[in-house]
């Protein structure tokens, strides 16, 4: 099963952990294609990635501030993305440094483990 998941990630261009952590650390605005699920519609989104880790079910996830793109809820706003459902990960040359409303510098209560949380001045 591990081999299958690794090959699936390579073939489907799933966002990998190192790329995600780099975008969080360097505060890079990122464009993603999210394949969606039974709740979220698929499509392109522009995000400010701020926290990555795993859920209680051990799914790798990302908390981000979505500024544009497809969504079923209000934009701009906080969104939660599973990394295995991100099909395209494109950091832009633009950065962000604004602390968004309700930002939690200690991580995300939806996460079991936090790999990295953005640091703001």
Tab-separated table of C-alpha atoms in Angstrom:
chain	number	residue	atom	x	y	z
A	1	UNK	CA	0.000	0.000	0.000
A	2	UNK	CA	2.872	2.405	0.713
A	3	UNK	CA	4.311	1.812	-2.761
A	4	UNK	CA	0.882	2.438	-4.299
A	5	UNK	CA	0.501	5.745	-2.403
A	6	UNK	CA	4.020	6.838	-3.406
A	7	UNK	CA	3.420	6.059	-7.070
A	8	UNK	CA	-0.004	7.706	-6.951
A	9	UNK	CA	1.590	10.878	-5.571
A	10	UNK	CA	4.168	10.966	-8.352
A	11	UNK	CA	1.733	10.185	-11.155
A	12	UNK	CA	-0.987	12.564	-9.972
A	13	UNK	CA	1.391	15.373	-8.926
A	14	UNK	CA	0.092	15.470	-5.374
A	15	UNK	CA	1.536	18.344	-3.343
A	16	UNK	CA	4.488	16.979	-1.442
A	17	UNK	CA	5.374	17.808	2.128
A	18	UNK	CA	8.661	19.596	1.318
A	19	UNK	CA	6.979	21.951	-1.184
A	20	UNK	CA	4.206	22.731	1.278
A	21	UNK	CA	6.609	23.389	4.159
A	22	UNK	CA	8.762	25.621	1.950
A	23	UNK	CA	5.730	27.709	0.948
A	24	UNK	CA	4.695	28.069	4.601
A	25	UNK	CA	8.196	28.969	5.782
A	26	UNK	CA	8.726	31.487	2.956
A	27	UNK	CA	5.116	32.725	3.062
A	28	UNK	CA	4.512	32.221	-0.662
A	29	UNK	CA	1.108	32.804	-2.205
A	30	UNK	CA	0.293	29.542	-3.961
A	31	UNK	CA	-2.099	28.450	-6.672
A	32	UNK	CA	-3.495	24.933	-6.306
A	33	UNK	CA	-5.897	22.678	-8.114
A	34	UNK	CA	-7.956	20.917	-5.443
A	35	UNK	CA	-9.790	17.822	-6.623
A	36	UNK	CA	-12.465	18.294	-3.976
A	37	UNK	CA	-14.561	15.673	-2.230
A	38	UNK	CA	-18.210	15.086	-1.359
A	39	UNK	CA	-18.377	18.557	0.249
A	40	UNK	CA	-15.911	20.718	-1.709
A	41	UNK	CA	-16.110	21.326	-5.446
A	42	UNK	CA	-12.961	20.755	-7.510
A	43	UNK	CA	-11.143	23.703	-9.037
A	44	UNK	CA	-8.336	26.250	-8.917
A	45	UNK	CA	-7.729	28.213	-5.740
A	46	UNK	CA	-5.258	30.890	-4.647
A	47	UNK	CA	-4.112	30.405	-1.075
A	48	UNK	CA	-1.752	31.643	1.619
A	49	UNK	CA	-0.530	28.404	3.249
A	50	UNK	CA	0.083	28.839	6.985
A	51	UNK	CA	-0.008	25.475	8.761
A	52	UNK	CA	0.611	21.848	7.811
A	53	UNK	CA	0.355	18.600	9.713
A	54	UNK	CA	-1.779	15.511	10.087
A	55	UNK	CA	-5.345	14.865	11.219
A	56	UNK	CA	-6.382	12.395	13.902
A	57	UNK	CA	-6.823	9.878	11.049
A	58	UNK	CA	-3.219	10.578	10.007
A	59	UNK	CA	-4.141	12.378	6.762
A	60	UNK	CA	-1.612	15.052	5.739
A	61	UNK	CA	-3.404	18.418	5.655
A	62	UNK	CA	-2.920	22.114	5.114
A	63	UNK	CA	-4.630	25.095	6.707
A	64	UNK	CA	-4.620	28.128	4.400
A	65	UNK	CA	-6.245	31.494	3.859
A	66	UNK	CA	-8.010	31.285	0.481
A	67	UNK	CA	-8.132	34.598	-1.370
A	68	UNK	CA	-9.611	33.518	-4.728
A	69	UNK	CA	-11.031	30.590	-6.619
A	70	UNK	CA	-13.577	27.829	-6.379
A	71	UNK	CA	-15.188	27.328	-2.992
A	72	UNK	CA	-18.476	26.336	-1.410
A	73	UNK	CA	-18.040	28.894	1.359
A	74	UNK	CA	-17.061	32.537	1.642
A	75	UNK	CA	-13.824	33.887	0.159
A	76	UNK	CA	-11.593	35.198	1.517
A	77	UNK	CA	-11.502	32.807	4.424
A	78	UNK	CA	-9.799	29.921	6.195
A	79	UNK	CA	-9.821	26.586	4.392
A	80	UNK	CA	-8.608	23.087	5.208
A	81	UNK	CA	-7.086	20.952	2.421
A	82	UNK	CA	-5.963	17.340	2.341
A	83	UNK	CA	-2.583	17.174	0.607
A	84	UNK	CA	-3.524	14.010	-1.268
A	85	UNK	CA	-6.351	15.940	-2.958
A	86	UNK	CA	-4.153	18.783	-4.218
A	87	UNK	CA	-3.349	17.902	-7.837
A	88	UNK	CA	-1.265	20.912	-8.741
A	89	UNK	CA	0.928	23.021	-6.445
A	90	UNK	CA	2.350	26.257	-7.879
A	91	UNK	CA	3.986	28.748	-5.502
A	92	UNK	CA	4.033	32.229	-7.034
A	93	UNK	CA	6.738	34.854	-6.818
A	94	UNK	CA	4.470	36.853	-4.491
A	95	UNK	CA	4.602	36.557	-0.738
A	96	UNK	CA	2.282	37.423	2.117
A	97	UNK	CA	2.961	38.763	5.597
A	98	UNK	CA	-0.461	39.817	6.848
A	99	UNK	CA	-1.833	38.046	9.906
A	100	UNK	CA	-5.368	37.021	8.957
A	101	UNK	CA	-8.343	37.169	11.374
A	102	UNK	CA	-8.442	34.350	13.947
A	103	UNK	CA	-4.949	33.088	13.052
A	104	UNK	CA	-3.738	30.630	15.697
A	105	UNK	CA	0.069	30.722	16.068
A	106	UNK	CA	-0.049	27.483	18.094
A	107	UNK	CA	-1.456	25.309	15.327
A	108	UNK	CA	-4.833	23.989	14.387
A	109	UNK	CA	-7.248	22.146	16.691
A	110	UNK	CA	-8.277	19.946	13.737
A	111	UNK	CA	-4.730	18.587	13.560
A	112	UNK	CA	-3.254	15.764	15.573
A	113	UNK	CA	0.306	16.815	14.726
A	114	UNK	CA	1.611	20.158	13.412
A	115	UNK	CA	4.675	19.989	11.156
A	116	UNK	CA	5.036	23.731	10.675
A	117	UNK	CA	3.083	26.856	11.482
A	118	UNK	CA	3.886	30.198	9.813
A	119	UNK	CA	5.677	32.779	11.931
A	120	UNK	CA	4.714	36.438	11.648
A	121	UNK	CA	6.571	39.462	13.055
